[in-house]
CSV table of C-alpha atoms in Angstrom, one decimal:
chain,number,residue,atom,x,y,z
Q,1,UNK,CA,7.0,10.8,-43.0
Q,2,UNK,CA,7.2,14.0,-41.5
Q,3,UNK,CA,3.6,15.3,-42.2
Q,4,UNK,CA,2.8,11.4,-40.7
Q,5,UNK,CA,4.3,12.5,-37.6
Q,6,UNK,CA,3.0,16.0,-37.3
Q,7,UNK,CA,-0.3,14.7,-37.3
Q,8,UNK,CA,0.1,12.1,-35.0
Q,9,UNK,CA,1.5,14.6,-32.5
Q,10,UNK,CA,-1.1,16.8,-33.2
Q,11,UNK,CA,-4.6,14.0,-32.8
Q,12,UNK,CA,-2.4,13.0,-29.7
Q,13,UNK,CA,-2.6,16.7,-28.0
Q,14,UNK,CA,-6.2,17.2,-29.0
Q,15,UNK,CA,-7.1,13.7,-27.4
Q,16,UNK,CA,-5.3,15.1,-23.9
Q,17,UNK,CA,-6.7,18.1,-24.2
Q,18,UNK,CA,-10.0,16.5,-24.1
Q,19,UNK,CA,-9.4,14.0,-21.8
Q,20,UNK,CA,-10.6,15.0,-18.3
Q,21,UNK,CA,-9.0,12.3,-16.1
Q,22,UNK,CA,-5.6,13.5,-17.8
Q,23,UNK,CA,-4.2,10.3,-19.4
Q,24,UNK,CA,-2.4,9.6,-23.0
Q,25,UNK,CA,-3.2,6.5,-24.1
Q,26,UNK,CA,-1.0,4.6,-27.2
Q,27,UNK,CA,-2.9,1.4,-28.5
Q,28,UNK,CA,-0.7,-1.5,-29.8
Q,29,UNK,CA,-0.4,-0.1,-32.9
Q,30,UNK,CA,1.9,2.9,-30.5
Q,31,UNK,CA,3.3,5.9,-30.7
Q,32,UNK,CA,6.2,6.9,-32.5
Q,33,UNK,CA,8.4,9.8,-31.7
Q,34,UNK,CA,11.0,10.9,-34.3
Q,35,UNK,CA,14.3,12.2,-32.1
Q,36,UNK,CA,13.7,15.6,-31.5
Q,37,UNK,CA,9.7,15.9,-31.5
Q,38,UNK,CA,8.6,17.6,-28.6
Q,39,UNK,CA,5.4,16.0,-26.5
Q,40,UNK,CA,3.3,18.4,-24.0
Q,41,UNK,CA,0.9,16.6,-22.0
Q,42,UNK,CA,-0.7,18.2,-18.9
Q,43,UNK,CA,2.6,19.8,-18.0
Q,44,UNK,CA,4.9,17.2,-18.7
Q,45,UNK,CA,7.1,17.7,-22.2
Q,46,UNK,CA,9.2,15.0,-23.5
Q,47,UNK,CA,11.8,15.9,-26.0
Q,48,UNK,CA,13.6,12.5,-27.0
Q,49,UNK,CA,17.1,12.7,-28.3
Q,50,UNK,CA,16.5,9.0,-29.9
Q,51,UNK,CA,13.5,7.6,-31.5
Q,52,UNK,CA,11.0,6.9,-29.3
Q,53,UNK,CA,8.3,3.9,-29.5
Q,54,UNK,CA,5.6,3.6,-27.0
Q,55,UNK,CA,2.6,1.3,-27.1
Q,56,UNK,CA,-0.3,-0.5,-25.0
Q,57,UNK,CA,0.9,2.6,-22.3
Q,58,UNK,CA,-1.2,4.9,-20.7
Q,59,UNK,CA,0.2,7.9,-19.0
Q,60,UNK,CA,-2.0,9.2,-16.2
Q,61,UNK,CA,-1.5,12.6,-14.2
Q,62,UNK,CA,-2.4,12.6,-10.6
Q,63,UNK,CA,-2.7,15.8,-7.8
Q,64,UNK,CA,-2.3,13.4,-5.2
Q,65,UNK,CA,1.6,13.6,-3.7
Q,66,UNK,CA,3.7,10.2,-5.1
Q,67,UNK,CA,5.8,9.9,-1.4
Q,68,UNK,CA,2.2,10.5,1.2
Q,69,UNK,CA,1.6,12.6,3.9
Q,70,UNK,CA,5.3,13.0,4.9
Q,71,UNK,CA,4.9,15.4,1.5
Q,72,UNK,CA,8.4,15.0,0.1
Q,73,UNK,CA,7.1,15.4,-3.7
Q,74,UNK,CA,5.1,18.1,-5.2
Q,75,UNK,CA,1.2,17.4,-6.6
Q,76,UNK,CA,1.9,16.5,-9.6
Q,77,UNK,CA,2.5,12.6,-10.3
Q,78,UNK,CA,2.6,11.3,-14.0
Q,79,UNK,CA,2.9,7.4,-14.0
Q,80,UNK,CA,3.0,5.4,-17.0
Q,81,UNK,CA,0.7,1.7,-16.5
Q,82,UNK,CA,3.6,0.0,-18.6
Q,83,UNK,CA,7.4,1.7,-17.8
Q,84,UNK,CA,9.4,3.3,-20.4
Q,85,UNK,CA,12.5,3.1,-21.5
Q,86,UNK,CA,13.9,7.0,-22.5
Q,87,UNK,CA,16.9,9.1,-23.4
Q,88,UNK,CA,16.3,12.7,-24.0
Q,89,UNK,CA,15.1,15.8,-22.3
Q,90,UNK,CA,11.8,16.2,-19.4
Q,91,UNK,CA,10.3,19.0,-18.2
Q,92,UNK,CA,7.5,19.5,-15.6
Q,93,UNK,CA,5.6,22.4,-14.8
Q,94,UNK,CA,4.2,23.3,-11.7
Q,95,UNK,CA,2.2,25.6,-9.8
Q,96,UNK,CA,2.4,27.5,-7.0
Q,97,UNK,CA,-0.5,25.5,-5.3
Q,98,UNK,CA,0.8,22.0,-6.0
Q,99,UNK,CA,4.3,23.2,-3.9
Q,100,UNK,CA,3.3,20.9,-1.0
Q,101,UNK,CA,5.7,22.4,1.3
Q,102,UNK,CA,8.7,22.0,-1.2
Q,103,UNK,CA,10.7,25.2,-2.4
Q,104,UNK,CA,10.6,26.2,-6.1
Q,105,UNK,CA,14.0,27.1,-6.5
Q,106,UNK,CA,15.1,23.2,-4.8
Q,107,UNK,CA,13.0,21.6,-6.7
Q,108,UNK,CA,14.4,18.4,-9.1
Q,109,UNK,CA,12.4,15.2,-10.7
Q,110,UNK,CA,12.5,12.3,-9.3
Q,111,UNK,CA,11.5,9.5,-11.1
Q,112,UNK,CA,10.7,5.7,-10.1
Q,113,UNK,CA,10.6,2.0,-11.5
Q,114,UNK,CA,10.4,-0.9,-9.6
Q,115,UNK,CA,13.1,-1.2,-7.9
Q,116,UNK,CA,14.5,2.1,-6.8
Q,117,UNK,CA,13.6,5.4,-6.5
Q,118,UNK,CA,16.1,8.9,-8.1
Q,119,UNK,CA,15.9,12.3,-7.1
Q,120,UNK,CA,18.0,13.9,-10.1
Q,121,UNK,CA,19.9,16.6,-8.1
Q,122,UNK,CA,21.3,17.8,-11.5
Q,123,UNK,CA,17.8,18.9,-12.6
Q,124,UNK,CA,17.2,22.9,-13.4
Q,125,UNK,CA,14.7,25.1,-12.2
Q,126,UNK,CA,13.4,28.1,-13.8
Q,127,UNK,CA,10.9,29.8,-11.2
Q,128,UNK,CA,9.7,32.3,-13.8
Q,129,UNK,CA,8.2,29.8,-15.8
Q,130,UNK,CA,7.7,27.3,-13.3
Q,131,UNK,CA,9.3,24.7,-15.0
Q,132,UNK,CA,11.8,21.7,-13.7
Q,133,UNK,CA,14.0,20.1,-16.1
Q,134,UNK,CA,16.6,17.2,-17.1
Q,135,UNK,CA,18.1,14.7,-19.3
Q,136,UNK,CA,17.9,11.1,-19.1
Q,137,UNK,CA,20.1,8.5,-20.5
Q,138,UNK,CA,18.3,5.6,-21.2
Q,139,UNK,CA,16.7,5.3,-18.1
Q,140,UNK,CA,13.4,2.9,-17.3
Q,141,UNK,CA,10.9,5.2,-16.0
Q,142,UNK,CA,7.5,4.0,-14.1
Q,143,UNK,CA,6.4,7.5,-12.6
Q,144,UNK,CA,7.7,10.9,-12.6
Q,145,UNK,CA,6.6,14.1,-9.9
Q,146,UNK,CA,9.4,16.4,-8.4
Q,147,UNK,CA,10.6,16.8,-5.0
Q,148,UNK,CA,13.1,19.1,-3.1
Q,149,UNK,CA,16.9,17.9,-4.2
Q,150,UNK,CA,17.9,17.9,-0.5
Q,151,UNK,CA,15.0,15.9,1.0
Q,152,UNK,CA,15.6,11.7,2.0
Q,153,UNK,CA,12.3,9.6,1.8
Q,154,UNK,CA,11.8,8.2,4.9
Q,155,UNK,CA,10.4,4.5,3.6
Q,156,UNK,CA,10.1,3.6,0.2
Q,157,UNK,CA,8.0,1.0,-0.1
Q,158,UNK,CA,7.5,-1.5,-3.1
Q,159,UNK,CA,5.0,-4.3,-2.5
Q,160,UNK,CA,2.4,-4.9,0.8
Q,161,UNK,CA,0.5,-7.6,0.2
Q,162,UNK,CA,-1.8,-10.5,2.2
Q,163,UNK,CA,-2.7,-13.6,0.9
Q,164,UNK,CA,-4.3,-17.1,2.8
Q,165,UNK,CA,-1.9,-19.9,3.5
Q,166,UNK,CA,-2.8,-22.9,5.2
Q,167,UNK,CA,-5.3,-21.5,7.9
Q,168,UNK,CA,-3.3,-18.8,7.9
Q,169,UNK,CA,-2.6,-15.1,6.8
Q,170,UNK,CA,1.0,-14.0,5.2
Q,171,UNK,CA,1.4,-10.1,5.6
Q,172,UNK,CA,4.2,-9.0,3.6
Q,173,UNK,CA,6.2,-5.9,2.0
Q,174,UNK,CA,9.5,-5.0,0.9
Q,175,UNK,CA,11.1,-1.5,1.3
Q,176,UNK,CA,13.4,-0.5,-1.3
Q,177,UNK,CA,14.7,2.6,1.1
Q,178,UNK,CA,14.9,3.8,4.7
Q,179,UNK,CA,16.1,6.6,6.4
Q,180,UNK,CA,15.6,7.6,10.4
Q,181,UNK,CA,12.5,5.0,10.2
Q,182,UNK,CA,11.9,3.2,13.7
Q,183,UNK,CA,9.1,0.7,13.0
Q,184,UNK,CA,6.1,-0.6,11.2
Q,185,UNK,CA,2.8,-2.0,13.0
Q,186,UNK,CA,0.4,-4.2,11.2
Q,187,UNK,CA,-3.3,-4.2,12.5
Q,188,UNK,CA,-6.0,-6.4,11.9
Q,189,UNK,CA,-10.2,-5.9,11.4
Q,190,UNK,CA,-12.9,-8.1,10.8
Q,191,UNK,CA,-15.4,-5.2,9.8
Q,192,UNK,CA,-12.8,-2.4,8.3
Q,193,UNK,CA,-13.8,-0.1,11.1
Q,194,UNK,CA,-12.6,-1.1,14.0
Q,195,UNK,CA,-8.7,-2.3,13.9
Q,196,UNK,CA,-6.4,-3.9,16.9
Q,197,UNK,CA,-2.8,-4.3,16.8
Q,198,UNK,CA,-1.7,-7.6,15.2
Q,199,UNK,CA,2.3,-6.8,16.3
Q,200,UNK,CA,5.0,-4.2,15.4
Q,201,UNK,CA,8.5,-5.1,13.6
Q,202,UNK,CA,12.0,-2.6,14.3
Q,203,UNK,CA,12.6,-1.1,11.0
Q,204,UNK,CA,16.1,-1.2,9.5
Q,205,UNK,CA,16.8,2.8,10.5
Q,206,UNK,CA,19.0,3.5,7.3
Q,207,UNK,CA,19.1,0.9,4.5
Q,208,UNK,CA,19.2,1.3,0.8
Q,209,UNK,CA,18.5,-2.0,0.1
Q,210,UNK,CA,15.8,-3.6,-0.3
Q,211,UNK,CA,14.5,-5.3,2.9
Q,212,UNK,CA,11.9,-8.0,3.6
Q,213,UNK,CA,8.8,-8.0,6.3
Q,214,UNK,CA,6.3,-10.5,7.1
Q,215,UNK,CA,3.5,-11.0,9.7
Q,216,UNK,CA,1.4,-13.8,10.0
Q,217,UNK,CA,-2.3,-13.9,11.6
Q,218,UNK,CA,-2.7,-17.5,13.3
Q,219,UNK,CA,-6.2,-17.0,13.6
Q,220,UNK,CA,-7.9,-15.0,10.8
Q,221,UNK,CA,-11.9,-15.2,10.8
Q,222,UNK,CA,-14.1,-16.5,8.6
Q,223,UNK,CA,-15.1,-14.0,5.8
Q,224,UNK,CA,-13.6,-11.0,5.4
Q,225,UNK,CA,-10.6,-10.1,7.1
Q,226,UNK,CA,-9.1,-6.6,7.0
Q,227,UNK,CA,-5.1,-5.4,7.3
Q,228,UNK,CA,-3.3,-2.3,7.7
Q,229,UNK,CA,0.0,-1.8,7.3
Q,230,UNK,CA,1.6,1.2,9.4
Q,231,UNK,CA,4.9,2.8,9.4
Q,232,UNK,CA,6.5,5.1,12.2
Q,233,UNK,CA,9.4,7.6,11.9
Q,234,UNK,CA,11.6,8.2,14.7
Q,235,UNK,CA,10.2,11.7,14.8
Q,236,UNK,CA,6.7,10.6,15.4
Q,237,UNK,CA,5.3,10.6,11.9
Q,238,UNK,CA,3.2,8.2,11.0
Q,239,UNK,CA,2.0,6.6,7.1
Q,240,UNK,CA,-0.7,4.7,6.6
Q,241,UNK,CA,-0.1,2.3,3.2
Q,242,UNK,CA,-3.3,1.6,3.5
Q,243,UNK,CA,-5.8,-1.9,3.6
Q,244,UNK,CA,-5.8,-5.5,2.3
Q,245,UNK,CA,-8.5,-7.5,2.3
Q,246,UNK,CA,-8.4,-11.7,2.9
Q,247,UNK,CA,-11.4,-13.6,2.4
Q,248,UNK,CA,-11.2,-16.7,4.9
Q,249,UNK,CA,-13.3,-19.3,3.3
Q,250,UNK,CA,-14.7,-21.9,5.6
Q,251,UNK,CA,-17.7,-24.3,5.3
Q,252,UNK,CA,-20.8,-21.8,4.6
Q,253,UNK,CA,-22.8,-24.3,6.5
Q,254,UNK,CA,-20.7,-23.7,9.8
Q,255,UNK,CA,-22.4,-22.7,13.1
Q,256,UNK,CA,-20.8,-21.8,16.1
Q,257,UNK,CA,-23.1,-20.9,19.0
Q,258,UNK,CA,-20.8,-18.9,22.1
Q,259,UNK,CA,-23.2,-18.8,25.1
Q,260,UNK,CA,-24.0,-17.2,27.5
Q,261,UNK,CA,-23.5,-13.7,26.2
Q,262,UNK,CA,-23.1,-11.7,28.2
Q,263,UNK,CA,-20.9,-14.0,30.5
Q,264,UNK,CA,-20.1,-13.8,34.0
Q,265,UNK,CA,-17.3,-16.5,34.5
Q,266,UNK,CA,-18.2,-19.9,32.1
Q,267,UNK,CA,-18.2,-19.9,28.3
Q,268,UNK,CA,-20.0,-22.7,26.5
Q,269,UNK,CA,-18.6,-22.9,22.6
Q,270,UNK,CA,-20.7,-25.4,20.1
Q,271,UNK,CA,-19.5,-26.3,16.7
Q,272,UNK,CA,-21.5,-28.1,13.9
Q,273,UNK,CA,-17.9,-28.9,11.9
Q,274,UNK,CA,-19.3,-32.5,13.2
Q,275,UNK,CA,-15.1,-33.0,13.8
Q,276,UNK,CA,-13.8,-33.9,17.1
Q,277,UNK,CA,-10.8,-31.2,17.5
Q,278,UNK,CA,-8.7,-29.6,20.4
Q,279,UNK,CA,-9.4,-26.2,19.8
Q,280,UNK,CA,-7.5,-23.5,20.4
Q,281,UNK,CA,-9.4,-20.3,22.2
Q,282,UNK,CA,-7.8,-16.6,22.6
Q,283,UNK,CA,-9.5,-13.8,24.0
Q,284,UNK,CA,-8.5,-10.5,23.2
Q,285,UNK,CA,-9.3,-6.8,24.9
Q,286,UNK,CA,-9.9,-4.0,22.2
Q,287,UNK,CA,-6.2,-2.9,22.5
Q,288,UNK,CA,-5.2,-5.8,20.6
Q,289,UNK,CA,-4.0,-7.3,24.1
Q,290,UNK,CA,-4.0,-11.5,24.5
Q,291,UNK,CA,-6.1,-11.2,27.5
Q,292,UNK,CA,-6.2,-15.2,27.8
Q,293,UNK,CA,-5.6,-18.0,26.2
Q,294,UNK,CA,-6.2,-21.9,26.4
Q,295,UNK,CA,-5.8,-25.0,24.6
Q,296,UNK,CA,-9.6,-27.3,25.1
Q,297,UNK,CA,-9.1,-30.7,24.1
Q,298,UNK,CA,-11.2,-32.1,21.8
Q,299,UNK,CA,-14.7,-33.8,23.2
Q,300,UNK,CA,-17.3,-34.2,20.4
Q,301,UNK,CA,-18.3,-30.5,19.5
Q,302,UNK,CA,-18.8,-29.2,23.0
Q,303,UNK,CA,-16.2,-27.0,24.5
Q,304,UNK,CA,-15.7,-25.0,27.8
Q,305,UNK,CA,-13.6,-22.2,29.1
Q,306,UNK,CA,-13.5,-21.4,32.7
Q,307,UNK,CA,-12.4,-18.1,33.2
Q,308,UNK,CA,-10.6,-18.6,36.3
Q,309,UNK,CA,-9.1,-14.9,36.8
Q,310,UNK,CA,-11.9,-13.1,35.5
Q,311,UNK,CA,-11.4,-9.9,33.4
Q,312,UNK,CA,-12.8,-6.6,33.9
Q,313,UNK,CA,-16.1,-5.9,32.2
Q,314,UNK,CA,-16.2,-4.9,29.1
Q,315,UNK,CA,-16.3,-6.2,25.1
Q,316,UNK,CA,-13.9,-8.6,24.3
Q,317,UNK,CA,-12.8,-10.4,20.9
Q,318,UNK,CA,-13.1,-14.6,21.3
Q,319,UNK,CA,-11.0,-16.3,18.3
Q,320,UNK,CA,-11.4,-20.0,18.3
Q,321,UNK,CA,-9.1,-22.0,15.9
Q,322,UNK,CA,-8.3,-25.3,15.3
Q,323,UNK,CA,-7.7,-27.5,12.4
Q,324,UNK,CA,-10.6,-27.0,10.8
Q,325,UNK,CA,-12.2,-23.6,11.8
Q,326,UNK,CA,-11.1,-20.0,11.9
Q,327,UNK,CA,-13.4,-18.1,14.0
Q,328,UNK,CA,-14.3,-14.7,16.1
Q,329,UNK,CA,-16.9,-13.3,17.8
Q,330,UNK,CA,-17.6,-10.8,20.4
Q,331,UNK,CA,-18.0,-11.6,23.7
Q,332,UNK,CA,-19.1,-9.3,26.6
Q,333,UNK,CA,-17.8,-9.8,30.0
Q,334,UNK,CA,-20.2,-8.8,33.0
């Protein structure tokens, strides 16, 4: 059994070694690790003080930093696709480079599974070797990096997600942490280029709990809509968590025809839904601001909005909704 095990230890170093992605990968056949065996992969060495089995898992190595831009962890992030269960020792080496503004000698390992996040503040740190280490007791384990022992996360978030509901779009996320965090603002695209502010929610401040958040966009456009979810420290610091992307799926054979454009004070608005609907008609300025808005009852497919206080010339966003249609266009104002 031994001489088994040796030899799987040693076909799994060669296959790191070779791998230049970084990743260990057990099939489901697995991986078996006798108490005691020592694993080195790209700087990370598990020494398991009970058997360890680990299959359909692949460990990855990343250099980009686990907690973002607020750079809280080092860069060096190992996550595991499936999370592990493990008792026993884990080291990490670093290098100087991949600091990221921490301090060697206050460095620990943090490690995270779904539902919380642990900076182990007993962890040891031998600078000459550059290596961070300590025990776990069996302890489910999703990702592991290293951060200073004296730094608080500012948000830790667990789930951002966007999905179609009834003519609708449901913007959510959860934070499993929060510390001196004022707010989060969620903007909107319908090109991925150019966003405007869909709204902002208060943040909880200081919470370790986990805490809930939803936004909803009344009037998403047809095709591809694009969301970005935004978080603000009290200091100033901003995060960017980065884009979801809703398909709005309305008739393929809908035509709306918004004339004249340019327009000076009267919008004409044809549909070809061949429905007879009030329809609902915002327009907004590139800030994201509700400019005006008006409720056209329904009168075949031909619609007209007065623009009674006129706004200042410029390019304007028109969203038309009703029960049927999702739309938005451009409009410019002369």
């Amino acid at each position: 059994m031994r001489s088994y095990q040796k030899t799987i230890y040693a076909l799994l170093l060669f296959a790191i070694g070779n791998n230049a992605k970084g990743q260990l990968t057990s099939g489901s056949s697995g991986l078996f690790l006798k108490s005691g065996t020592v694993l080195s992969s790209e700087g990370l060495v598990l020494t398991p003080t009970t058997d360890l089995s680990i299959t359909s898992n692949t460990l990855t190595k990343s250099s980009t930093s686990l907690y973002g831009d607020a750079g809280q962890s080092i860069n060096r992030v190992y996550t595991f696709s499936n999370q592990i269960t493990y008792t026993g020792s884990v080291g990490i080496y670093y290098l100087d480079s991949e600091l990221n503004g921490n301090t060697a000698s206050e460095l620990a390992i943090s490690y995270k599974n779904p539902s919380v996040t642990v900076t182990e503040t007993s962890s040891n740190v031998n600078t000459t070797t550059k290596l961070v280490t300590v025990n776990f007791s069996n302890t489910t384990i999703a990702q592991l990096t290293a951060v200073n022992k004296n730094v608080v996360l500012p948000v830790d978030l667990k789930d951002f997600t966007a999905v179609s509901i009834n003519n609708r779009v449901k913007i959510s996320w959860e934070t499993l942490m929060e510390k001196d965090h004022d707010y989060f603002e969620i903007e909107s695209s319908t090109d991925g280029g150019s966003f405007l502010s869909l709204g902002k929610i208060k943040g909880e401040g200081n919470s370790n709990e986990v805490k809930k958040y939803e936004v909803y966009d009344s009037t998403p456009s047809n095709g591809n809509n694009y969301y970005r979810l935004l978080q603000y420290d009290k200091d100033g610091k901003r995060k960017d968590y980065g884009v979801k992307i809703v398909k709005f799926g309305l008739s393929d054979n809908l035509i709306v025809r918004v004339f004249p454009n340019p327009v000076a004070k009267e919008v004409h608005i044809q549909l070809n839904n061949g429905k007879s609907e009030d329809l609902e008609v915002s327009l907004f300025n590139l800030n994201g601001q509700l400019i005006h808005q008006q409720l056209i009852k329904a009168n075949g497919n031909d619609y007209s909005l007065l623009l009674n206080q006129k706004p200042a010339a410029g390019l304007y966003l028109l969203k038309l909704r009703s029960k049927s249609t999702n739309h938005s266009t451009k409009l410019l104002v002369q």
